PDB file of N, CA and C in Angstrom:
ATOM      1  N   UNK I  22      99.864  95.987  93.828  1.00  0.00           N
ATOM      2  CA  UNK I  22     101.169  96.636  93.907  1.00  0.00           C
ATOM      3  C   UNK I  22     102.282  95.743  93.373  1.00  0.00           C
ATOM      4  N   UNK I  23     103.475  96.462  93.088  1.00  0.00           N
ATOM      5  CA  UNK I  23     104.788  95.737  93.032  1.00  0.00           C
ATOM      6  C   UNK I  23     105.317  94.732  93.675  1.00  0.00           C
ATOM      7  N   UNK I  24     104.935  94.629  94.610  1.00  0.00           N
ATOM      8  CA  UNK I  24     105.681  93.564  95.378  1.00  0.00           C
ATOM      9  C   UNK I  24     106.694  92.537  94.716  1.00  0.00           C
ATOM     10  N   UNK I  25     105.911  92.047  94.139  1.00  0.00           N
ATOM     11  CA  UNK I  25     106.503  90.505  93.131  1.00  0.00           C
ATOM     12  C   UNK I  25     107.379  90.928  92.336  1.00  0.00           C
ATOM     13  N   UNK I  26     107.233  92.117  92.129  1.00  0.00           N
ATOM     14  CA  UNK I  26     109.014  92.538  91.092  1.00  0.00           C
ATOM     15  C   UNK I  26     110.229  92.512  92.330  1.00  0.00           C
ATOM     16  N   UNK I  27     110.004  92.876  93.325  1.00  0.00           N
ATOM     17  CA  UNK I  27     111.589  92.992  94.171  1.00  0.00           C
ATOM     18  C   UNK I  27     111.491  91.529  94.784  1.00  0.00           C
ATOM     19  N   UNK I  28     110.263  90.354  94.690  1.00  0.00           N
ATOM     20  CA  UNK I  28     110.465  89.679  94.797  1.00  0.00           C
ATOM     21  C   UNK I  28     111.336  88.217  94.075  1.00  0.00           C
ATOM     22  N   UNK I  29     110.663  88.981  92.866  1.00  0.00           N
ATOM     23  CA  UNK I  29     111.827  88.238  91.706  1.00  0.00           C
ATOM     24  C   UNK I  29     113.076  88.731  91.248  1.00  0.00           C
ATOM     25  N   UNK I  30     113.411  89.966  91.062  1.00  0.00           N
ATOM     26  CA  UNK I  30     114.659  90.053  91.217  1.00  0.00           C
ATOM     27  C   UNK I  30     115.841  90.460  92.687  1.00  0.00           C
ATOM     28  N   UNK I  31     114.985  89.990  93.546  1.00  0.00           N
ATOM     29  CA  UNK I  31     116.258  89.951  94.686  1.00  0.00           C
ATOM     30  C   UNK I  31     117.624  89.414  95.035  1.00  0.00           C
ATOM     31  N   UNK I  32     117.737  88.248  94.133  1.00  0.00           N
ATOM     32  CA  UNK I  32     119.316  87.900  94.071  1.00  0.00           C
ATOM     33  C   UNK I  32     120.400  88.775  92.459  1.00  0.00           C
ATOM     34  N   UNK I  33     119.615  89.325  92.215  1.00  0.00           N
ATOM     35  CA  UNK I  33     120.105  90.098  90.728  1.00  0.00           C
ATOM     36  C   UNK I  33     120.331  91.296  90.557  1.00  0.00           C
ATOM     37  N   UNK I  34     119.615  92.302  91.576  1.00  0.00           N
ATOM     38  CA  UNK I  34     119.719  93.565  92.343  1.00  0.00           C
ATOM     39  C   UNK I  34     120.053  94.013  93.478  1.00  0.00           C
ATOM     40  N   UNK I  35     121.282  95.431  93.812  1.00  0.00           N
ATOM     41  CA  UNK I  35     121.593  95.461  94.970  1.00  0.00           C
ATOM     42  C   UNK I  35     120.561  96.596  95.656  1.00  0.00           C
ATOM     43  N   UNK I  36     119.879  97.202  94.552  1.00  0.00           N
ATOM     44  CA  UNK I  36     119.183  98.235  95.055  1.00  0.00           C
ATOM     45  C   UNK I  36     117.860  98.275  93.893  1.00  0.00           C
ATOM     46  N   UNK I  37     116.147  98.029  94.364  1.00  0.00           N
ATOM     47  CA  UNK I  37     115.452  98.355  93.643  1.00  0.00           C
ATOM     48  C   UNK I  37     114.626  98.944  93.950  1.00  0.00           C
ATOM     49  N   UNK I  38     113.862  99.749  92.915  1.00  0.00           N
ATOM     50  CA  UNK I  38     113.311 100.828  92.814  1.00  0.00           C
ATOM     51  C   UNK I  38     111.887 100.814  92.250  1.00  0.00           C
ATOM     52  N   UNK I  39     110.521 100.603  93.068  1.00  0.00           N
ATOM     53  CA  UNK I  39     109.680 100.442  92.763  1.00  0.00           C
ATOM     54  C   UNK I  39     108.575 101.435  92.656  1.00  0.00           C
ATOM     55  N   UNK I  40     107.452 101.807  91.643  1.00  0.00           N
ATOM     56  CA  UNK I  40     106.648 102.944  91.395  1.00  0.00           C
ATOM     57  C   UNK I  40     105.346 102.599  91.149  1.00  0.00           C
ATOM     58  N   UNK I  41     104.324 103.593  91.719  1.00  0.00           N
ATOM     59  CA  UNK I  41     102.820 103.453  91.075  1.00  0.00           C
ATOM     60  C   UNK I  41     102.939 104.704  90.853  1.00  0.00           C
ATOM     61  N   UNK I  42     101.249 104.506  89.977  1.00  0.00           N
ATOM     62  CA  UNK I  42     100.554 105.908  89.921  1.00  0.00           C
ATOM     63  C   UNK I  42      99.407 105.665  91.059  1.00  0.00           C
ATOM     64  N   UNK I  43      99.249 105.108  91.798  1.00  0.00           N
ATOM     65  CA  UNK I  43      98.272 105.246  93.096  1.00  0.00           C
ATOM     66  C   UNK I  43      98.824 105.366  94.573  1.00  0.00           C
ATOM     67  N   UNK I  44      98.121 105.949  94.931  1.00  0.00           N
ATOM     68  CA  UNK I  44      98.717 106.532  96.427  1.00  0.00           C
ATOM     69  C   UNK I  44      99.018 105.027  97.291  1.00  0.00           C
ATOM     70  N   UNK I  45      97.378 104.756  96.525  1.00  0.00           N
ATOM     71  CA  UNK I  45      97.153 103.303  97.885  1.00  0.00           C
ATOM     72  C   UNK I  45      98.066 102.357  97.613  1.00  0.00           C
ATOM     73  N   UNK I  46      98.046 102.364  95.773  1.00  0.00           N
ATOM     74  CA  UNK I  46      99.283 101.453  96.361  1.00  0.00           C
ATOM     75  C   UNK I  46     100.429 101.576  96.922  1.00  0.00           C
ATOM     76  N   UNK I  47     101.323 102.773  96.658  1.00  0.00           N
ATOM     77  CA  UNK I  47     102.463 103.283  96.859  1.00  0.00           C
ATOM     78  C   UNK I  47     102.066 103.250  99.021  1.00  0.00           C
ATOM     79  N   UNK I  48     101.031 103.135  99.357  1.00  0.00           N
ATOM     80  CA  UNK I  48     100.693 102.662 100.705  1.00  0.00           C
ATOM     81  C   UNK I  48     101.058 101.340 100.826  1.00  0.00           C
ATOM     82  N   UNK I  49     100.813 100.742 100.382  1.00  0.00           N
ATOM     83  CA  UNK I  49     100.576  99.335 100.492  1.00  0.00           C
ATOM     84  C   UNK I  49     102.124  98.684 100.047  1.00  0.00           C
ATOM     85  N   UNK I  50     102.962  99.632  99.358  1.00  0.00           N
ATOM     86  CA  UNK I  50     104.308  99.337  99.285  1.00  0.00           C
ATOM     87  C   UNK I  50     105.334  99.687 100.412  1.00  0.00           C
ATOM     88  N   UNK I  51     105.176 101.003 100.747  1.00  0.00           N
ATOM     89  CA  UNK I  51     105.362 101.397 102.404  1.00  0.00           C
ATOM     90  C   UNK I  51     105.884 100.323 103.218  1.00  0.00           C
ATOM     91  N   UNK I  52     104.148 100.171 103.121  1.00  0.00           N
ATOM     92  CA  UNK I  52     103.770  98.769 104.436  1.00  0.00           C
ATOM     93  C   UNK I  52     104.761  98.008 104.861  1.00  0.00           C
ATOM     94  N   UNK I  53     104.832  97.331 103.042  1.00  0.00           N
ATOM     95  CA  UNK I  53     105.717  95.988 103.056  1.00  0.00           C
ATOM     96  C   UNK I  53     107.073  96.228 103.455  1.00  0.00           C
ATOM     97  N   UNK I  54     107.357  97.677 102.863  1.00  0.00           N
ATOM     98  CA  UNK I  54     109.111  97.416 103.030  1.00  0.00           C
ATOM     99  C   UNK I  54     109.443  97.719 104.174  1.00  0.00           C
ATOM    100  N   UNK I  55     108.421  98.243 105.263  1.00  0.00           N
ATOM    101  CA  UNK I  55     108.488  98.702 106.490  1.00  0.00           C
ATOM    102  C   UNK I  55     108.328  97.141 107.381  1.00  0.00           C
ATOM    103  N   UNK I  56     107.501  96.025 107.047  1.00  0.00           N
ATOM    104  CA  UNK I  56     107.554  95.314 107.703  1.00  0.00           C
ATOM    105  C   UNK I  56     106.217  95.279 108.015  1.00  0.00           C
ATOM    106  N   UNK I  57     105.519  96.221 108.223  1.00  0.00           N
ATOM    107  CA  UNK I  57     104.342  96.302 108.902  1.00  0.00           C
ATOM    108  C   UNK I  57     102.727  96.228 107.680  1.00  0.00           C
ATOM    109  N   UNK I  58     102.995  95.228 106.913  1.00  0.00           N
ATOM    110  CA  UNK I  58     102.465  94.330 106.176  1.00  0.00           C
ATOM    111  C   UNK I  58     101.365  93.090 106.537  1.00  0.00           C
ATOM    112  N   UNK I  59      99.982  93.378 106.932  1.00  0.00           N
ATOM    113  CA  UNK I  59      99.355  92.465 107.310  1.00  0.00           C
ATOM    114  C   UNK I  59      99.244  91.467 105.954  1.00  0.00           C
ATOM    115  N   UNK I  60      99.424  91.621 105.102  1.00  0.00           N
ATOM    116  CA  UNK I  60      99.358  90.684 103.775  1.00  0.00           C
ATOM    117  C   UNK I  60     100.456  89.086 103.965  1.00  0.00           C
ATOM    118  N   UNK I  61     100.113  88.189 102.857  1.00  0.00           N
ATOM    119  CA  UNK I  61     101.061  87.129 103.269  1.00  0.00           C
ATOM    120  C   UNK I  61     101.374  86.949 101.614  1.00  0.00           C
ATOM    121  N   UNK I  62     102.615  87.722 101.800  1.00  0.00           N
ATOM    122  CA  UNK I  62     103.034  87.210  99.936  1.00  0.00           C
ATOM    123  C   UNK I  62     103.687  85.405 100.362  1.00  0.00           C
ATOM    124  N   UNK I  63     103.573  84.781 101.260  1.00  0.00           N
ATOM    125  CA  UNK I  63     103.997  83.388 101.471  1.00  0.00           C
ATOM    126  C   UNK I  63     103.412  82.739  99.264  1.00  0.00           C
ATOM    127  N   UNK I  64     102.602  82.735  99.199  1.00  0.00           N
ATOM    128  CA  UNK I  64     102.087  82.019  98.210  1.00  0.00           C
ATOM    129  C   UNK I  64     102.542  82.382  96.916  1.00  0.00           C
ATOM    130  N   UNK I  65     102.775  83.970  96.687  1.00  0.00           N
ATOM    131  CA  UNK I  65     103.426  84.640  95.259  1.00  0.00           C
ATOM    132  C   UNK I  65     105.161  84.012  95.788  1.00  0.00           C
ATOM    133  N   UNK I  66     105.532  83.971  96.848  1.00  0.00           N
ATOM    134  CA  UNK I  66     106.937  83.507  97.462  1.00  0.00           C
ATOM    135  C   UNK I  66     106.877  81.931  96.325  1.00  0.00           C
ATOM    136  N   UNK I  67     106.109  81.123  97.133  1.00  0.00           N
ATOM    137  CA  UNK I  67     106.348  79.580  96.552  1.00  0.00           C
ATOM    138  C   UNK I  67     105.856  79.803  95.013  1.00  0.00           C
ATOM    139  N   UNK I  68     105.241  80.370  94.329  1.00  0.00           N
ATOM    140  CA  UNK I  68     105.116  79.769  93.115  1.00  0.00           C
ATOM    141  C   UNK I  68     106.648  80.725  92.302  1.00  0.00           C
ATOM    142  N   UNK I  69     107.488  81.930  92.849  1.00  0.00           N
ATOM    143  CA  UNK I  69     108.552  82.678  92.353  1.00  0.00           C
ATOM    144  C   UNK I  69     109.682  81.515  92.395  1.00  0.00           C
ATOM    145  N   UNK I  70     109.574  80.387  93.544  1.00  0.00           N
ATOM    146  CA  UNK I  70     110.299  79.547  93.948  1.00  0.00           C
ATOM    147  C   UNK I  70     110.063  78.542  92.872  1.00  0.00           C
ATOM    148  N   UNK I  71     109.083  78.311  92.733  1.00  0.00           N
ATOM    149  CA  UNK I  71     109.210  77.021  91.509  1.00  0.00           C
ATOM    150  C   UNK I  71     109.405  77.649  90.543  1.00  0.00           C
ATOM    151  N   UNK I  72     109.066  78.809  90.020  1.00  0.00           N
ATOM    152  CA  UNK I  72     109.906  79.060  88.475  1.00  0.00           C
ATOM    153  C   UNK I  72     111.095  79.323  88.604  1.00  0.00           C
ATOM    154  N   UNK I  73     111.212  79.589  89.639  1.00  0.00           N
ATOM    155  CA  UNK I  73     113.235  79.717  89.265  1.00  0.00           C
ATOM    156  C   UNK I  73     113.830  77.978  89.457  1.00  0.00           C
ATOM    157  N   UNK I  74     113.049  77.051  89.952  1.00  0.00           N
ATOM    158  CA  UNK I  74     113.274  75.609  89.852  1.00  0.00           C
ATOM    159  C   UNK I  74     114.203  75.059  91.278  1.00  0.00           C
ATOM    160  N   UNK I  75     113.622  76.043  92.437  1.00  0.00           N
ATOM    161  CA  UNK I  75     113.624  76.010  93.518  1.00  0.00           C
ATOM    162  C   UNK I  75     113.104  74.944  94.408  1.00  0.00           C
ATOM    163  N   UNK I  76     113.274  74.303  95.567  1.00  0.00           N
ATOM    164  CA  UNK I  76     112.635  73.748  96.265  1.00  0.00           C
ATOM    165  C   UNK I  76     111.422  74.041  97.031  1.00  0.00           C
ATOM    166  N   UNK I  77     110.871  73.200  98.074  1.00  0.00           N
ATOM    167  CA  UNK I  77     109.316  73.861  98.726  1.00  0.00           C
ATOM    168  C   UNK I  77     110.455  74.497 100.019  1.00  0.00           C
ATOM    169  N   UNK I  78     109.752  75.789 100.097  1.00  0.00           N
ATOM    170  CA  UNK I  78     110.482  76.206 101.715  1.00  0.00           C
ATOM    171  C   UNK I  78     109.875  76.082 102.732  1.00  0.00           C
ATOM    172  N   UNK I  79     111.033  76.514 103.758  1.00  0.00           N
ATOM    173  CA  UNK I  79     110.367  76.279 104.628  1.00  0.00           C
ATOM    174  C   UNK I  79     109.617  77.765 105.522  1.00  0.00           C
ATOM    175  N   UNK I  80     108.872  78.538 106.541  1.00  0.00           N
ATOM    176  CA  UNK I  80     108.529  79.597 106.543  1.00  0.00           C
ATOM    177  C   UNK I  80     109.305  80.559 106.495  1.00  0.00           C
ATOM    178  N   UNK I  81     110.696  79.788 107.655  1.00  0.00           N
ATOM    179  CA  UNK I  81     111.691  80.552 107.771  1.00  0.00           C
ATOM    180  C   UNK I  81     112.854  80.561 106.517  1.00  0.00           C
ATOM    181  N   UNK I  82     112.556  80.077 105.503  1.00  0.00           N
ATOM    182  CA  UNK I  82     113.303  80.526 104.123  1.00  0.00           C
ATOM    183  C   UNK I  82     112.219  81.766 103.531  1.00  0.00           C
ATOM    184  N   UNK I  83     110.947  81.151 103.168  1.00  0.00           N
ATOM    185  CA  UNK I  83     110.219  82.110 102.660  1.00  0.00           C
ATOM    186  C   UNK I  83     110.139  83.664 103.959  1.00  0.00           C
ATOM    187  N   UNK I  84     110.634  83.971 104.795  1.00  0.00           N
ATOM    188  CA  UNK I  84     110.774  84.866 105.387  1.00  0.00           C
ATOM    189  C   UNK I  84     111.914  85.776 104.918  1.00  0.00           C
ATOM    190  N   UNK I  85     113.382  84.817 104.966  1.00  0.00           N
ATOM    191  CA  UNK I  85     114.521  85.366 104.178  1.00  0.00           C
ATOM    192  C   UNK I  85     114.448  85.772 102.599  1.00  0.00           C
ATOM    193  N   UNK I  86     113.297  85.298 102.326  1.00  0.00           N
ATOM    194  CA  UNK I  86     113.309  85.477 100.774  1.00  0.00           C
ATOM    195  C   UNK I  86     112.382  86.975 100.885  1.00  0.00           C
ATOM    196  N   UNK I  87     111.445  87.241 101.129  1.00  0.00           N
ATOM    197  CA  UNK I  87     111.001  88.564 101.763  1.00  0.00           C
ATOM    198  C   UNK I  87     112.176  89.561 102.079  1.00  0.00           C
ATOM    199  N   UNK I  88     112.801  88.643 103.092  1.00  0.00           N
ATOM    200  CA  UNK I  88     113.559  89.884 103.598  1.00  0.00           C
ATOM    201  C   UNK I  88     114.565  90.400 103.250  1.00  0.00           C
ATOM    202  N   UNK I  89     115.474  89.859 102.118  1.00  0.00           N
ATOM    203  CA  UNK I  89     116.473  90.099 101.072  1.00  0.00           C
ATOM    204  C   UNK I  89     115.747  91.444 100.037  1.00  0.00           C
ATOM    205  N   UNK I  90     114.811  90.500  99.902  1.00  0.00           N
ATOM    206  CA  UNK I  90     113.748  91.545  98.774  1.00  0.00           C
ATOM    207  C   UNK I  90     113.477  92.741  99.090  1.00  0.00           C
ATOM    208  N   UNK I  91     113.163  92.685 100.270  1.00  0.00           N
ATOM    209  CA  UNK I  91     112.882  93.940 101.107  1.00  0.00           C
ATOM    210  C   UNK I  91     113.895  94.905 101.404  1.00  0.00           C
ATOM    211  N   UNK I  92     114.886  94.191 101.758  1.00  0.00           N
ATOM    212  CA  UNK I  92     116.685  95.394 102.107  1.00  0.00           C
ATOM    213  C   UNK I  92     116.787  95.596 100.527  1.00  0.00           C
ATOM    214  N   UNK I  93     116.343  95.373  99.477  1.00  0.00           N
ATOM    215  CA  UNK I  93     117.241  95.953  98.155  1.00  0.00           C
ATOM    216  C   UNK I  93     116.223  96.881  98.017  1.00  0.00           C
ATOM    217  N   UNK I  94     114.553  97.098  98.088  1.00  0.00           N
ATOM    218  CA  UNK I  94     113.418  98.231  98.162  1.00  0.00           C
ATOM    219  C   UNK I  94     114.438  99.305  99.005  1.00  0.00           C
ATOM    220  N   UNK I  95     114.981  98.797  99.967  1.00  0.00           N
ATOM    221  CA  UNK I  95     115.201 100.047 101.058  1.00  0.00           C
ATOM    222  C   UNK I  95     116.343 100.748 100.661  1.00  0.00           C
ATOM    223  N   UNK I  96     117.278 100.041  99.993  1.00  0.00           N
ATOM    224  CA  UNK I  96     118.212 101.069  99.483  1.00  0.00           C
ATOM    225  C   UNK I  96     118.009 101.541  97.743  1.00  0.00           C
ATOM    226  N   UNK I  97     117.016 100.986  97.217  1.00  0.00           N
ATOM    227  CA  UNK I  97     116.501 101.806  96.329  1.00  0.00           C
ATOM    228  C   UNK I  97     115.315 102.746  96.625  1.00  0.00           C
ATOM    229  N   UNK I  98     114.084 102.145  96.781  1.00  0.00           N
ATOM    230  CA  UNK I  98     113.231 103.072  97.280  1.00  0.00           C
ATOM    231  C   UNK I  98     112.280 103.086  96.530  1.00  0.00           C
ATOM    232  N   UNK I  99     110.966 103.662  96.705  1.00  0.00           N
ATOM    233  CA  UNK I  99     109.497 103.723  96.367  1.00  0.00           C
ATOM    234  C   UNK I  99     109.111 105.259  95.598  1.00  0.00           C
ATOM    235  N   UNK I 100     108.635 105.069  94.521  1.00  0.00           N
ATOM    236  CA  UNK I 100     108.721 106.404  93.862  1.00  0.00           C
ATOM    237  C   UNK I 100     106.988 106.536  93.213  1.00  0.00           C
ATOM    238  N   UNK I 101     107.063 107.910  93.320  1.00  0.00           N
ATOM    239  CA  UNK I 101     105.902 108.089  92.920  1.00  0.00           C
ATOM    240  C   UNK I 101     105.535 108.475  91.103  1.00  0.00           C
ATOM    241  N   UNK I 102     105.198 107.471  90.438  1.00  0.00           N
ATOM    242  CA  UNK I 102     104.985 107.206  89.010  1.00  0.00           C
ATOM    243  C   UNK I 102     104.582 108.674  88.231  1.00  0.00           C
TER     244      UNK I 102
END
């Protein structure tokens, strides 16, 4: 799934708008923006962090970095491709 796009542009967008053509994934996008995400994007987090030439975080940054990402999904929204 998308994930890693609202993860990389979360300081550049106030609202984004993410799409599949699969159900499951468009499930699995749900999940995330709902919170209720057993997955750990922690690792796609730190390597988004070093290409933008970021420091190592700490959980509770890589949480805020999720969760920025996540409020701009919610006022854009999940669409079906």
């Amino acid at each position: 799934p998308t994930v890693y796009s609202a993860l990389c542009f979360r300081e550049v967008a106030k609202s984004i708008y993410l799409s599949d053509f699969l159900e499951k994934n468009l499930d699995v996008l749900r999940k995330w923006r709902n919170d209720d995400s057993t997955y750990d994007w922690k690792p796609t987090i730190r390597v988004i962090k070093r290409t933008e030439g970021g420091s190592v975080l700490t959980d509770n940054e890589m949480s805020d970095v999720e969760a920025k990402a996540r409020a701009a999904v919610k006022r854009g929204g999940i669409l079906y491709a």
